[in-house]
Short mmCIF file of C-alpha atoms in Angstrom, two decimals:
data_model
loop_
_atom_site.label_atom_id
_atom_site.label_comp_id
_atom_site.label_asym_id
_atom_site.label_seq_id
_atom_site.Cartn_x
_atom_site.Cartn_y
_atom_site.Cartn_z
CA UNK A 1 0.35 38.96 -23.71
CA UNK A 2 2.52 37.85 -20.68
CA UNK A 3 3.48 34.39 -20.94
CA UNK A 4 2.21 33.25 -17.50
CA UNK A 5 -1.07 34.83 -18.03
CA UNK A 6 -1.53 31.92 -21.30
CA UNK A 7 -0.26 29.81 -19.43
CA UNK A 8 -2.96 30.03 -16.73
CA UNK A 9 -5.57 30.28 -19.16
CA UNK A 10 -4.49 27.38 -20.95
CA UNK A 11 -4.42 25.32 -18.04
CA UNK A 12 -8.30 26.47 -17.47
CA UNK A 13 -9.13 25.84 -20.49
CA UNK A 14 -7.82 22.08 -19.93
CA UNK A 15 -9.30 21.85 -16.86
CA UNK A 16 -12.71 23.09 -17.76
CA UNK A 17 -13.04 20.45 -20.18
CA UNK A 18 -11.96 18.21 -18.36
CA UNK A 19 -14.55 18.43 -15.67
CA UNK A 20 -17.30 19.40 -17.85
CA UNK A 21 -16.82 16.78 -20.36
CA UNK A 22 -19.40 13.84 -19.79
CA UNK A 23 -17.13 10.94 -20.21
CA UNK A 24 -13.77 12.79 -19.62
CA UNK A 25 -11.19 12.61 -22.60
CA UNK A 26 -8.23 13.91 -20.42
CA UNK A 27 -7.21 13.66 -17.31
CA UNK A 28 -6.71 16.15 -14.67
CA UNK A 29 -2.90 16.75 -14.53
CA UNK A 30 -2.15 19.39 -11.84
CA UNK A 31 1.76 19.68 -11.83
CA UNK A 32 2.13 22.54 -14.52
CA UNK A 33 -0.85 24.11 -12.48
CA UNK A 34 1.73 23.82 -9.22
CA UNK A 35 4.62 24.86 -11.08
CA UNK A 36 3.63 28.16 -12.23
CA UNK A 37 2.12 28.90 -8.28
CA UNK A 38 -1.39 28.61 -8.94
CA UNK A 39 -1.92 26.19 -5.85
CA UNK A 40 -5.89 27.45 -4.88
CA UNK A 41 -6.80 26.78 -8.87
CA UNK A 42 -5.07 23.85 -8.63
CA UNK A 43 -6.54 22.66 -5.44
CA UNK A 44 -10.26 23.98 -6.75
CA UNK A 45 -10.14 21.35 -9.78
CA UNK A 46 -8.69 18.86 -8.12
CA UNK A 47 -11.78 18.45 -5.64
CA UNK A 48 -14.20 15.62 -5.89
CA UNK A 49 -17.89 16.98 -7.03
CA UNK A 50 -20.47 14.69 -7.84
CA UNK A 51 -19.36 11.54 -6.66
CA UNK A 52 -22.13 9.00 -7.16
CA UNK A 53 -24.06 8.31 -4.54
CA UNK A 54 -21.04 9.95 -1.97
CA UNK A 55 -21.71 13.71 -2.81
CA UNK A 56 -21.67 14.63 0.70
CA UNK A 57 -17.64 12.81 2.07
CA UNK A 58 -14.65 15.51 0.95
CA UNK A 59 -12.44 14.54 -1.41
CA UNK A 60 -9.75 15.45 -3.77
CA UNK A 61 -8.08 13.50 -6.87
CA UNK A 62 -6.08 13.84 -9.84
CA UNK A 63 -2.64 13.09 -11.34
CA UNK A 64 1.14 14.41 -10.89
CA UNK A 65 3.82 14.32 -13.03
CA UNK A 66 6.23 12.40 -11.19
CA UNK A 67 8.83 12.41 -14.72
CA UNK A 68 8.27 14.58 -17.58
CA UNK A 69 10.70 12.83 -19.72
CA UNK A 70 9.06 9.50 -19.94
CA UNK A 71 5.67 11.47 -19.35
CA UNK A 72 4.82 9.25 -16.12
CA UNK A 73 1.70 10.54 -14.24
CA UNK A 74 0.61 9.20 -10.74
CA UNK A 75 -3.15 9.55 -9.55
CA UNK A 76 -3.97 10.13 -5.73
CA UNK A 77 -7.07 10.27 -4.30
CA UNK A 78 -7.06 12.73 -1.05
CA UNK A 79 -9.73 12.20 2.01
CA UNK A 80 -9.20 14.82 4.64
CA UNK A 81 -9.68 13.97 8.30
CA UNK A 82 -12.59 16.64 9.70
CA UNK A 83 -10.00 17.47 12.23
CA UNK A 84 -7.20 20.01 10.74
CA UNK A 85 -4.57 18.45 12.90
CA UNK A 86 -4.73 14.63 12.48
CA UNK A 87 -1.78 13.06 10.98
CA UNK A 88 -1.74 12.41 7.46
CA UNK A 89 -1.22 8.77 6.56
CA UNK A 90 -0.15 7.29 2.21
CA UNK A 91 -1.62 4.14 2.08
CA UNK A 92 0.22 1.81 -0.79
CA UNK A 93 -1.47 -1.20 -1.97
CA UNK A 94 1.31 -4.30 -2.82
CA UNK A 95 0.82 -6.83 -5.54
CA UNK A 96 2.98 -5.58 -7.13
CA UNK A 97 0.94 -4.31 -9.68
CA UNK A 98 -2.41 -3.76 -7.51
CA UNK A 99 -4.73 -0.15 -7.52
CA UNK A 100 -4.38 1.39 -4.63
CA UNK A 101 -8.38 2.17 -4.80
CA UNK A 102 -8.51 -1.79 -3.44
CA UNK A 103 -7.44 -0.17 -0.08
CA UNK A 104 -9.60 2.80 -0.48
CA UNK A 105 -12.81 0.79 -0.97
CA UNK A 106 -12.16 -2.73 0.34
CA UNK A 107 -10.04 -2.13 3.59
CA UNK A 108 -9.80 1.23 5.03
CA UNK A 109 -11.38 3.95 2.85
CA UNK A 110 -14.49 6.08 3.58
CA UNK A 111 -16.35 4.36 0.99
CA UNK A 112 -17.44 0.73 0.36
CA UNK A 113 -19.34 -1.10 -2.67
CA UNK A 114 -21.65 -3.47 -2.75
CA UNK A 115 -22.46 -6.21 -5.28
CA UNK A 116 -25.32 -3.70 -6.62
CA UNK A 117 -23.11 -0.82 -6.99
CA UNK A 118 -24.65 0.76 -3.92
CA UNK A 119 -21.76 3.39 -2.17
CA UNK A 120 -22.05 3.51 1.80
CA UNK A 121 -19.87 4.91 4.46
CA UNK A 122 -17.43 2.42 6.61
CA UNK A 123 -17.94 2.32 10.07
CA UNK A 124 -14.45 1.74 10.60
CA UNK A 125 -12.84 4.22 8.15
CA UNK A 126 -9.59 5.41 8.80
CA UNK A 127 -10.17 8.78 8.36
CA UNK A 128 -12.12 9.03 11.74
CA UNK A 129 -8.64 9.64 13.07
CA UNK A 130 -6.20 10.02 9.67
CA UNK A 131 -6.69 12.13 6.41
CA UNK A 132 -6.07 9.44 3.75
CA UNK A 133 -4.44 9.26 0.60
CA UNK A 134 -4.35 6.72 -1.60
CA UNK A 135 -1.84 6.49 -4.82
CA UNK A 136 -1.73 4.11 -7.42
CA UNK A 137 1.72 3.15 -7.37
CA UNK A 138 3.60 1.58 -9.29
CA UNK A 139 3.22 3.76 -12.41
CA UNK A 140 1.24 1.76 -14.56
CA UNK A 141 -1.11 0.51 -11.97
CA UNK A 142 -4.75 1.46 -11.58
CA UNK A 143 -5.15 4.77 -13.04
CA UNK A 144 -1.56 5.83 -13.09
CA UNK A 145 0.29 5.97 -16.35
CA UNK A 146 3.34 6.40 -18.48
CA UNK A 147 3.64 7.30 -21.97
CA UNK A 148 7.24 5.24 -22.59
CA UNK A 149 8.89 2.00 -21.77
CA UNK A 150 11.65 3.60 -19.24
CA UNK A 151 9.04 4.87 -17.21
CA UNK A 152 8.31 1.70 -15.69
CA UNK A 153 9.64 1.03 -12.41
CA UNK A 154 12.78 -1.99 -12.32
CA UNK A 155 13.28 -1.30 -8.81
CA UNK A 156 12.60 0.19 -5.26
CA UNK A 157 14.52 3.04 -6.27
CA UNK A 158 12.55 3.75 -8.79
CA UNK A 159 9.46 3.19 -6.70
CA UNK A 160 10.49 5.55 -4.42
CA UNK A 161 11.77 8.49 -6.39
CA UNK A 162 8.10 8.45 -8.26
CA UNK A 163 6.34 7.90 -4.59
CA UNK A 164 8.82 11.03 -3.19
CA UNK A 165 8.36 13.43 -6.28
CA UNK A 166 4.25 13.13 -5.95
CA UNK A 167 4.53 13.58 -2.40
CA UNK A 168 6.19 16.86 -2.94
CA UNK A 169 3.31 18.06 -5.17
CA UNK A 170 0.93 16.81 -2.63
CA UNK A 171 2.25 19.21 -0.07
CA UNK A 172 2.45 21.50 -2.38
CA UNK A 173 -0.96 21.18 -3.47
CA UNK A 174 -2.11 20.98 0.37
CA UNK A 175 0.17 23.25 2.06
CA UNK A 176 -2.04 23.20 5.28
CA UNK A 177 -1.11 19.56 5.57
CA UNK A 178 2.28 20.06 5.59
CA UNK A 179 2.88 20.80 9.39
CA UNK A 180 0.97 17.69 10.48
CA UNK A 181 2.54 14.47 11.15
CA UNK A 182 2.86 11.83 8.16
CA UNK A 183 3.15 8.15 8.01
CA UNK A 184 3.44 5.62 4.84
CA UNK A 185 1.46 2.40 5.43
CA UNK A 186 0.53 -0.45 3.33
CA UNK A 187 0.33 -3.96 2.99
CA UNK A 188 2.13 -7.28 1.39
CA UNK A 189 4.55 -6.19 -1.23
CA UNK A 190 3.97 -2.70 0.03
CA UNK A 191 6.31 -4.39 2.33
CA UNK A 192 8.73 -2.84 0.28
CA UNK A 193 7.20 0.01 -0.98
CA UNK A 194 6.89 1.46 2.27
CA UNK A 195 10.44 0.97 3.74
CA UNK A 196 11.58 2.57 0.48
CA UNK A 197 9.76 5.36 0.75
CA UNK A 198 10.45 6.14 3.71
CA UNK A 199 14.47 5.97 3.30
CA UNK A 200 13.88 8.21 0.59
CA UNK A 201 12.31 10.80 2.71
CA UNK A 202 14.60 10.58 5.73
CA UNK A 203 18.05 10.58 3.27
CA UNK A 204 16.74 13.67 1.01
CA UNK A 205 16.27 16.67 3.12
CA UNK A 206 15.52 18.76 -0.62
CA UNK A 207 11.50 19.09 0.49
CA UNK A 208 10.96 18.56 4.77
CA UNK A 209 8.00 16.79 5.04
CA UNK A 210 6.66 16.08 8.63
CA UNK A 211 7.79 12.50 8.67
CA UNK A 212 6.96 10.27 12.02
CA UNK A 213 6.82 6.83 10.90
CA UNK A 214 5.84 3.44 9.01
CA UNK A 215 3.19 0.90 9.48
CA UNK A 216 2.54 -1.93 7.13
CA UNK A 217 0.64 -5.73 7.50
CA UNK A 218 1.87 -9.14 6.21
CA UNK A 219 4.97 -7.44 4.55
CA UNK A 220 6.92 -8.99 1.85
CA UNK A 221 9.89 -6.93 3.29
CA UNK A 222 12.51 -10.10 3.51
CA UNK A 223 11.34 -12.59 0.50
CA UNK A 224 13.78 -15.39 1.98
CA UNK A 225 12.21 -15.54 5.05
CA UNK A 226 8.83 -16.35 4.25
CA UNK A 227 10.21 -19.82 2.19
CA UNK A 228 9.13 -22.30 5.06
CA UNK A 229 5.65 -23.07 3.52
CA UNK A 230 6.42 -26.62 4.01
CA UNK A 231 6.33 -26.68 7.60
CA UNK A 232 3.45 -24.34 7.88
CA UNK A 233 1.16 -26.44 5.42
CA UNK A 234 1.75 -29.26 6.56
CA UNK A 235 1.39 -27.90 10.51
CA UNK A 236 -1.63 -26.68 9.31
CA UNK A 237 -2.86 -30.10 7.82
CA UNK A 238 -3.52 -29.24 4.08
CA UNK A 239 -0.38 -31.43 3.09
CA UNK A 240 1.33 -34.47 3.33
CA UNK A 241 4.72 -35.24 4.47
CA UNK A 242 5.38 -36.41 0.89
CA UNK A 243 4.24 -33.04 -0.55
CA UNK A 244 5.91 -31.17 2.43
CA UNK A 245 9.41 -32.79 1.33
CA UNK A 246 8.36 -31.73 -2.74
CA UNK A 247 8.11 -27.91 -1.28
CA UNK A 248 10.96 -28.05 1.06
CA UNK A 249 13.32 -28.96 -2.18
CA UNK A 250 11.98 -26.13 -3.93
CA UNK A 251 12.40 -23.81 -1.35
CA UNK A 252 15.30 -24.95 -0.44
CA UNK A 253 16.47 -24.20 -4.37
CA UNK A 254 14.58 -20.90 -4.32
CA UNK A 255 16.99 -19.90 -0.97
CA UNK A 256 20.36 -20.71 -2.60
CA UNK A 257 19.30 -18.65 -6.12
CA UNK A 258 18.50 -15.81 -3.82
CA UNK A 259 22.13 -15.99 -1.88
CA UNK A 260 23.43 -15.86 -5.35
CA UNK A 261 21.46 -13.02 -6.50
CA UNK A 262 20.24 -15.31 -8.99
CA UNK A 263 16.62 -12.90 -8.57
CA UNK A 264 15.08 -13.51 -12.63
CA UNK A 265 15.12 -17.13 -11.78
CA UNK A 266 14.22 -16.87 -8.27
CA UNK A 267 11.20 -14.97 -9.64
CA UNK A 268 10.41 -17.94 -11.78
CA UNK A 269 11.04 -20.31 -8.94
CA UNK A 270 8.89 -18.80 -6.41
CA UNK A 271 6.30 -19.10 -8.97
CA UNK A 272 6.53 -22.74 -9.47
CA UNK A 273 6.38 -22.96 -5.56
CA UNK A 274 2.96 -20.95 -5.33
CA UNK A 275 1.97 -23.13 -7.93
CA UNK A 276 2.73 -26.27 -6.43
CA UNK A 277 0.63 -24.45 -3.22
CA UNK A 278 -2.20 -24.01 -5.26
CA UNK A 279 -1.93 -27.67 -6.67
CA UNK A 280 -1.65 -29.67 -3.52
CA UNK A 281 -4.06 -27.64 -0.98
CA UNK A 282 -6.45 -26.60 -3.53
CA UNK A 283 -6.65 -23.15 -2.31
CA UNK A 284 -6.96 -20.38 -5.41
CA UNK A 285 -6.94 -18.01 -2.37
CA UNK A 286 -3.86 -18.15 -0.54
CA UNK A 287 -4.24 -14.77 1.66
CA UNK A 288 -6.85 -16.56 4.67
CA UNK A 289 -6.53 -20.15 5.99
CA UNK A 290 -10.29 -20.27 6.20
CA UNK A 291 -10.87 -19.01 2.89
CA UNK A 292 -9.77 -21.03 -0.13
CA UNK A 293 -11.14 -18.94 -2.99
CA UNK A 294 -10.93 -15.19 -3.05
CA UNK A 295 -14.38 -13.01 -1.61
CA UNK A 296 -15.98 -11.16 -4.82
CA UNK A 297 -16.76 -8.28 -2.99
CA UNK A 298 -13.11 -7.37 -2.73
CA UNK A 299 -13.31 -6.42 -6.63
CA UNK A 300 -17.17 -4.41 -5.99
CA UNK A 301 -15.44 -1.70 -6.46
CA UNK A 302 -14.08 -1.92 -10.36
CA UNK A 303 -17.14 -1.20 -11.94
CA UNK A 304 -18.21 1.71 -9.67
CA UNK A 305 -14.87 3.60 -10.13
CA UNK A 306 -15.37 3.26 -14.33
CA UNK A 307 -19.12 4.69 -14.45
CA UNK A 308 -19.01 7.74 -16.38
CA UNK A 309 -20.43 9.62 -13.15
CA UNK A 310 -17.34 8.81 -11.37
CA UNK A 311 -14.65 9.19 -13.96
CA UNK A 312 -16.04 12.93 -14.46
CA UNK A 313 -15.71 13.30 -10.74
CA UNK A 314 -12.78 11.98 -9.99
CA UNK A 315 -10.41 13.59 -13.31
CA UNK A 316 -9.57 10.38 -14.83
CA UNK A 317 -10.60 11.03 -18.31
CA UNK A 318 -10.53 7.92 -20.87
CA UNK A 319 -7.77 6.25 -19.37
CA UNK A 320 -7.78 2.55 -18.97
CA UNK A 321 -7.91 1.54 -15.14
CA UNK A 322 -6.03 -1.23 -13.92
CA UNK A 323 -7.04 -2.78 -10.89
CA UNK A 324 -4.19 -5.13 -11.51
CA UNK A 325 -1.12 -4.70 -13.87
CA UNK A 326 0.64 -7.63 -14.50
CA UNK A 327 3.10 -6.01 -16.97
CA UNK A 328 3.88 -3.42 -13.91
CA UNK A 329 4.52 -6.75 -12.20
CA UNK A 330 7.03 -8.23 -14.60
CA UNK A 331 8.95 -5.44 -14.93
CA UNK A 332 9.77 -5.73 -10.95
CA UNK A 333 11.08 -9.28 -12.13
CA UNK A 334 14.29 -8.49 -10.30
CA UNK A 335 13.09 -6.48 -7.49
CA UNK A 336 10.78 -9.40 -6.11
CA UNK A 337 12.95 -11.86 -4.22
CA UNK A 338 15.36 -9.41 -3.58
CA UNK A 339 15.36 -7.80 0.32
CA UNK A 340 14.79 -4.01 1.52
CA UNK A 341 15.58 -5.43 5.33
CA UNK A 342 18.66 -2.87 5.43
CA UNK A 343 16.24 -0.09 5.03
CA UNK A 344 14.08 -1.13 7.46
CA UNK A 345 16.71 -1.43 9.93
CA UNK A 346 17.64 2.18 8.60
CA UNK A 347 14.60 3.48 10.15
CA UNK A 348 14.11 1.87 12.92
CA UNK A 349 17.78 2.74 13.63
CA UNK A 350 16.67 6.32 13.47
CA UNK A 351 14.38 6.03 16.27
CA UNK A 352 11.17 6.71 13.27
CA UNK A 353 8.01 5.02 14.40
CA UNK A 354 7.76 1.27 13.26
CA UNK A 355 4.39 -0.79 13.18
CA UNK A 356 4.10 -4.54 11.86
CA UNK A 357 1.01 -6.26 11.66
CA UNK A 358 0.20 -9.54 10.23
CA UNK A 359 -2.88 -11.56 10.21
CA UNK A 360 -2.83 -15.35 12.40
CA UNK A 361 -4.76 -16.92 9.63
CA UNK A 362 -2.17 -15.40 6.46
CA UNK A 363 -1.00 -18.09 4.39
CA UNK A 364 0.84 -16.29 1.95
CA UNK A 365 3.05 -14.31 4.38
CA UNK A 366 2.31 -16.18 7.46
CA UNK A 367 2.72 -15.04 11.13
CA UNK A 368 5.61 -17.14 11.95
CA UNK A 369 7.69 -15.55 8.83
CA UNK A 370 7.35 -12.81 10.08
CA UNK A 371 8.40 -13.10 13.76
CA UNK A 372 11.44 -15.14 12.22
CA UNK A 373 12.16 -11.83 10.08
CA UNK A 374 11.70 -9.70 13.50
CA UNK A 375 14.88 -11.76 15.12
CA UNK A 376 16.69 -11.67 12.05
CA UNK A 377 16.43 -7.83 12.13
CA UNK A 378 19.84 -5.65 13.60
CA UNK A 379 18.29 -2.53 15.47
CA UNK A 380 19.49 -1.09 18.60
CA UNK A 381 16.86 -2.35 21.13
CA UNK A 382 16.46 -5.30 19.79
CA UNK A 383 17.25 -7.52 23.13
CA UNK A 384 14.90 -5.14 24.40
CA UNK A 385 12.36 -6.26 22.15
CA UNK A 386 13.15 -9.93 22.88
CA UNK A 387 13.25 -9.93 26.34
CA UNK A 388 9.72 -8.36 26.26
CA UNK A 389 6.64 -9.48 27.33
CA UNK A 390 3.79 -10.25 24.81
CA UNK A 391 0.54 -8.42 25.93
CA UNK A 392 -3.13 -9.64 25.60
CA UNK A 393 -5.11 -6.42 23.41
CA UNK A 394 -8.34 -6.38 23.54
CA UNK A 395 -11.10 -4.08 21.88
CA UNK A 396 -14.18 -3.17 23.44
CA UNK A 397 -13.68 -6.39 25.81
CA UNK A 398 -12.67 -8.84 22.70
CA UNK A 399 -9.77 -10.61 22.66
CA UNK A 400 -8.45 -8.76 18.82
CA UNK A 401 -4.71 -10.15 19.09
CA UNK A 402 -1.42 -9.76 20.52
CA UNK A 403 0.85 -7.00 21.36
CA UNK A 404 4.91 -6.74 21.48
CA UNK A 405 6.57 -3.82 21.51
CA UNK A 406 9.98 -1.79 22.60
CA UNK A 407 10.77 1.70 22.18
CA UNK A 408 9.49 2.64 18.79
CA UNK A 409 8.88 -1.03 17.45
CA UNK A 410 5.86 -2.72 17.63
CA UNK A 411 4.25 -5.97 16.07
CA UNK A 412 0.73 -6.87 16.47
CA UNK A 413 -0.56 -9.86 15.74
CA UNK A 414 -4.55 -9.54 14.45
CA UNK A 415 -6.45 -12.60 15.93
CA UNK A 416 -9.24 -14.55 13.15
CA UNK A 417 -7.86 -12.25 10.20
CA UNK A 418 -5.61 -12.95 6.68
CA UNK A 419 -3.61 -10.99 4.29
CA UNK A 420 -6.45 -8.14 4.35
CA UNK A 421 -6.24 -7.47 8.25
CA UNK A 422 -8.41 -4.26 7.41
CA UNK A 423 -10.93 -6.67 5.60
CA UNK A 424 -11.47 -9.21 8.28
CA UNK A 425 -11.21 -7.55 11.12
CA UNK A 426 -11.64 -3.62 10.54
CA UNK A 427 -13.08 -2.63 14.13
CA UNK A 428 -10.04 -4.14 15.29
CA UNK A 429 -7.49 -2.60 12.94
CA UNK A 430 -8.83 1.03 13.16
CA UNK A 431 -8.40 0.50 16.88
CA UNK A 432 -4.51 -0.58 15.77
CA UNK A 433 -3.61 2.52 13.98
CA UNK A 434 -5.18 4.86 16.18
CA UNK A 435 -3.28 3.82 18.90
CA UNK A 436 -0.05 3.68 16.98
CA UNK A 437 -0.80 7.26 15.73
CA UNK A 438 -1.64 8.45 18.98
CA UNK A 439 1.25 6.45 20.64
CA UNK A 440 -0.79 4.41 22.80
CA UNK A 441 -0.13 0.94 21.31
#
């Protein structure tokens, strides 16, 4: 018998059982379905039937092989905009080390939990204007896995290589996508994520993909520019002087490790800086000014996504999910005080589309950090930028925030929201990336 034809029936054969089993012992992989050109079958198993309680919303989900030799697997989860033409948009959670699926369900996503596991429809999903797909990224996090050491990710490199080689099977898997434009978005660390990404794309013209731009809130792009928590605590009133002077030392420590590329013990440092956040304002929560201890219906979600209902329709087998991996974490050790600025200055170099948004009431990566990070950036129109003048936005006659833009910059500033701009003020932030999509920001 041919060898393709076994092929092809062994990969039914896997993924028969793997849809039909009740609790799932495998999970869907669809890259040896790609690679031997059976894209429909592929795309047929891959779609979302059954979902509890959100049988009727179109979905598709499963895993890609992003490196066979350290058997590393990423899972996406697919929502296609009703419209055939609207842009396609990656959404990357940050952390690092947090699911994706945190973005799907808590910020931006069709879908939404409650405390009772009850599913309902946002009103201000995304994909009203977007087809939306989530990854867990890095491997390790959330349902994404790797079967060896190596395949852990050290660095943005290594972010982006896995982030590029799934995006290739996703536009493999939906070649009717491929023609529309694409954006990478995120938030906090995806701050780096993003930027990466999207340098990867641009530099490797291997597999063209439709690329038109970034967009990502509170960013952790620039680490050493966010090290003035001193001034902004105590401007804010939850410290002393005495404890502003503590934190400036340690920040002022933190900056001169970083200089010397010093970036295990700046990791270390930066820790014992949160810490001493945490200690004097008494905030467990550091991502809203108004909030000092984190909203449990940001984690609804966990439970719903590991019901047996939903791990059947969704292709994740038995595998372990991780909403948050701290060993995927610590093995960024050296990546997280260390800067991806040049690649953002790459792109917006390159005339790509360029959207950053942060939150007024962020703690963590505060407004002000980030408009010191904006001057600090070396782009062509950046006196441009400067000289410009900041514009009121409203949103159905609110006042939602701030607008500054030149050329193919922007930064918005989201009035009464945190870390989670999606979270606090969704209305508003749909209106956001509508308008950046649709170049009307």
């Amino acid at each position: 018998m041919d060898s393709a034809i076994l092929t092809t029936l062994l990969i039914v054969a896997v993924g028969l059982s793997n849809q039909d089993s009740c609790d799932g012992d495998n999970p869907l992989i669809l890259t040896p379905m790609l690679n031997c050109g059976h894209i429909e079958m592929a795309k047929n198993m891959s779609f979302v039937r059954n979902l509890p309680q959100a049988k009727e919303i179109e979905s598709y989900s499963g895993f890609f092989t992003v490196n066979k030799e350290f058997d590393s697997n990423m899972f996406f989860w697919f929502f296609p905009s009703k419209r055939k033409n609207d842009p396609v948009m990656l959404w990357l959670q940050g952390g690092p080390g947090l699911s994706s699926l945190l973005g799907l369900f808590s910020l931006n996503g069709p879908l939404k939990v409650d405390e009772n596991m009850v599913i309902s429809t946002r009103k201000y999903a995304w994909t009203r204007s977007l087809s939306m797909l989530y990854i867990d990224n890095p491997v390790g996090v959330g349902f994404s896995f790797t079967k060896s050491e190596n395949g852990y990710s050290r660095n943005q490199m290594d972010v982006a290589h896995n982030l590029y080689e799934a995006l290739k099977q996703f536009f493999t898997l939906f070649p009717e996508q491929r023609a529309n434009d694409f954006y990478v978005a995120g938030q906090s660390y995806a701050g780096k994520y993003v930027p990466s990404l999207a340098y990867k794309i641009v530099t490797n013209k291997s597999f063209e993909i439709n690329f038109k731009g970034i967009a990502y809130g509170n960013g952790f792009t620039h680490p050493i520019s966010t090290l003035n928590y001193h001034s902004l605590l105590f401007n804010f009133g939850l410290i002393d002087e005495h404890q502003s002077l503590i934190l400036k030392e340690k920040e002022d420590e933190l900056k001169k490790m970083i200089a010397f590329k010093h970036f295990s013990a700046a990791y270390y440092m930066f820790g014992d800086v949160y810490a001493s956040i945490r200690n004097f304002t008494g905030y467990t929560y550091v991502y809203n000014l108004v909030e000092h201890e984190r909203p449990k219906d940001l984690d609804n979600f966990e439970q719903y996504v590991l019901l047996p209902e939903t791990r059947q329709a969704i292709h994740v087998g038995n595998l372990t999910f991780k909403s948050y991996s701290r060993l995927v974490s610590i093995r960024l050790l050296e990546d997280l005080m260390d800067s991806v600025k040049h690649l953002l200055e790459f792109i917006l170099n390159r005339n790509y589309k360029v959207l950053l948004y942060s939150g007024n009431l962020d703690i963590i990566v505060a407004t002000p950090f980030i408009e010191n990070f904006i001057q600090s950036l070396n782009w062509t129109h950046n006196k441009e930028y400067f000289s410009a003048t900041r514009s009121l936005w409203k949103v159905n006659g609110n006042l939602a925030g701030f607008i500054k833009k030149a050329k193919n910059f922007a930064f918005v500033t989201v009035r009464n929201a945190g870390h989670l701009v999606p979270y606090d003020q969704p209305e508003a932030a749909f209106d956001m990336i509508t308008r950046f999509v649709e170049n009307k920001l």
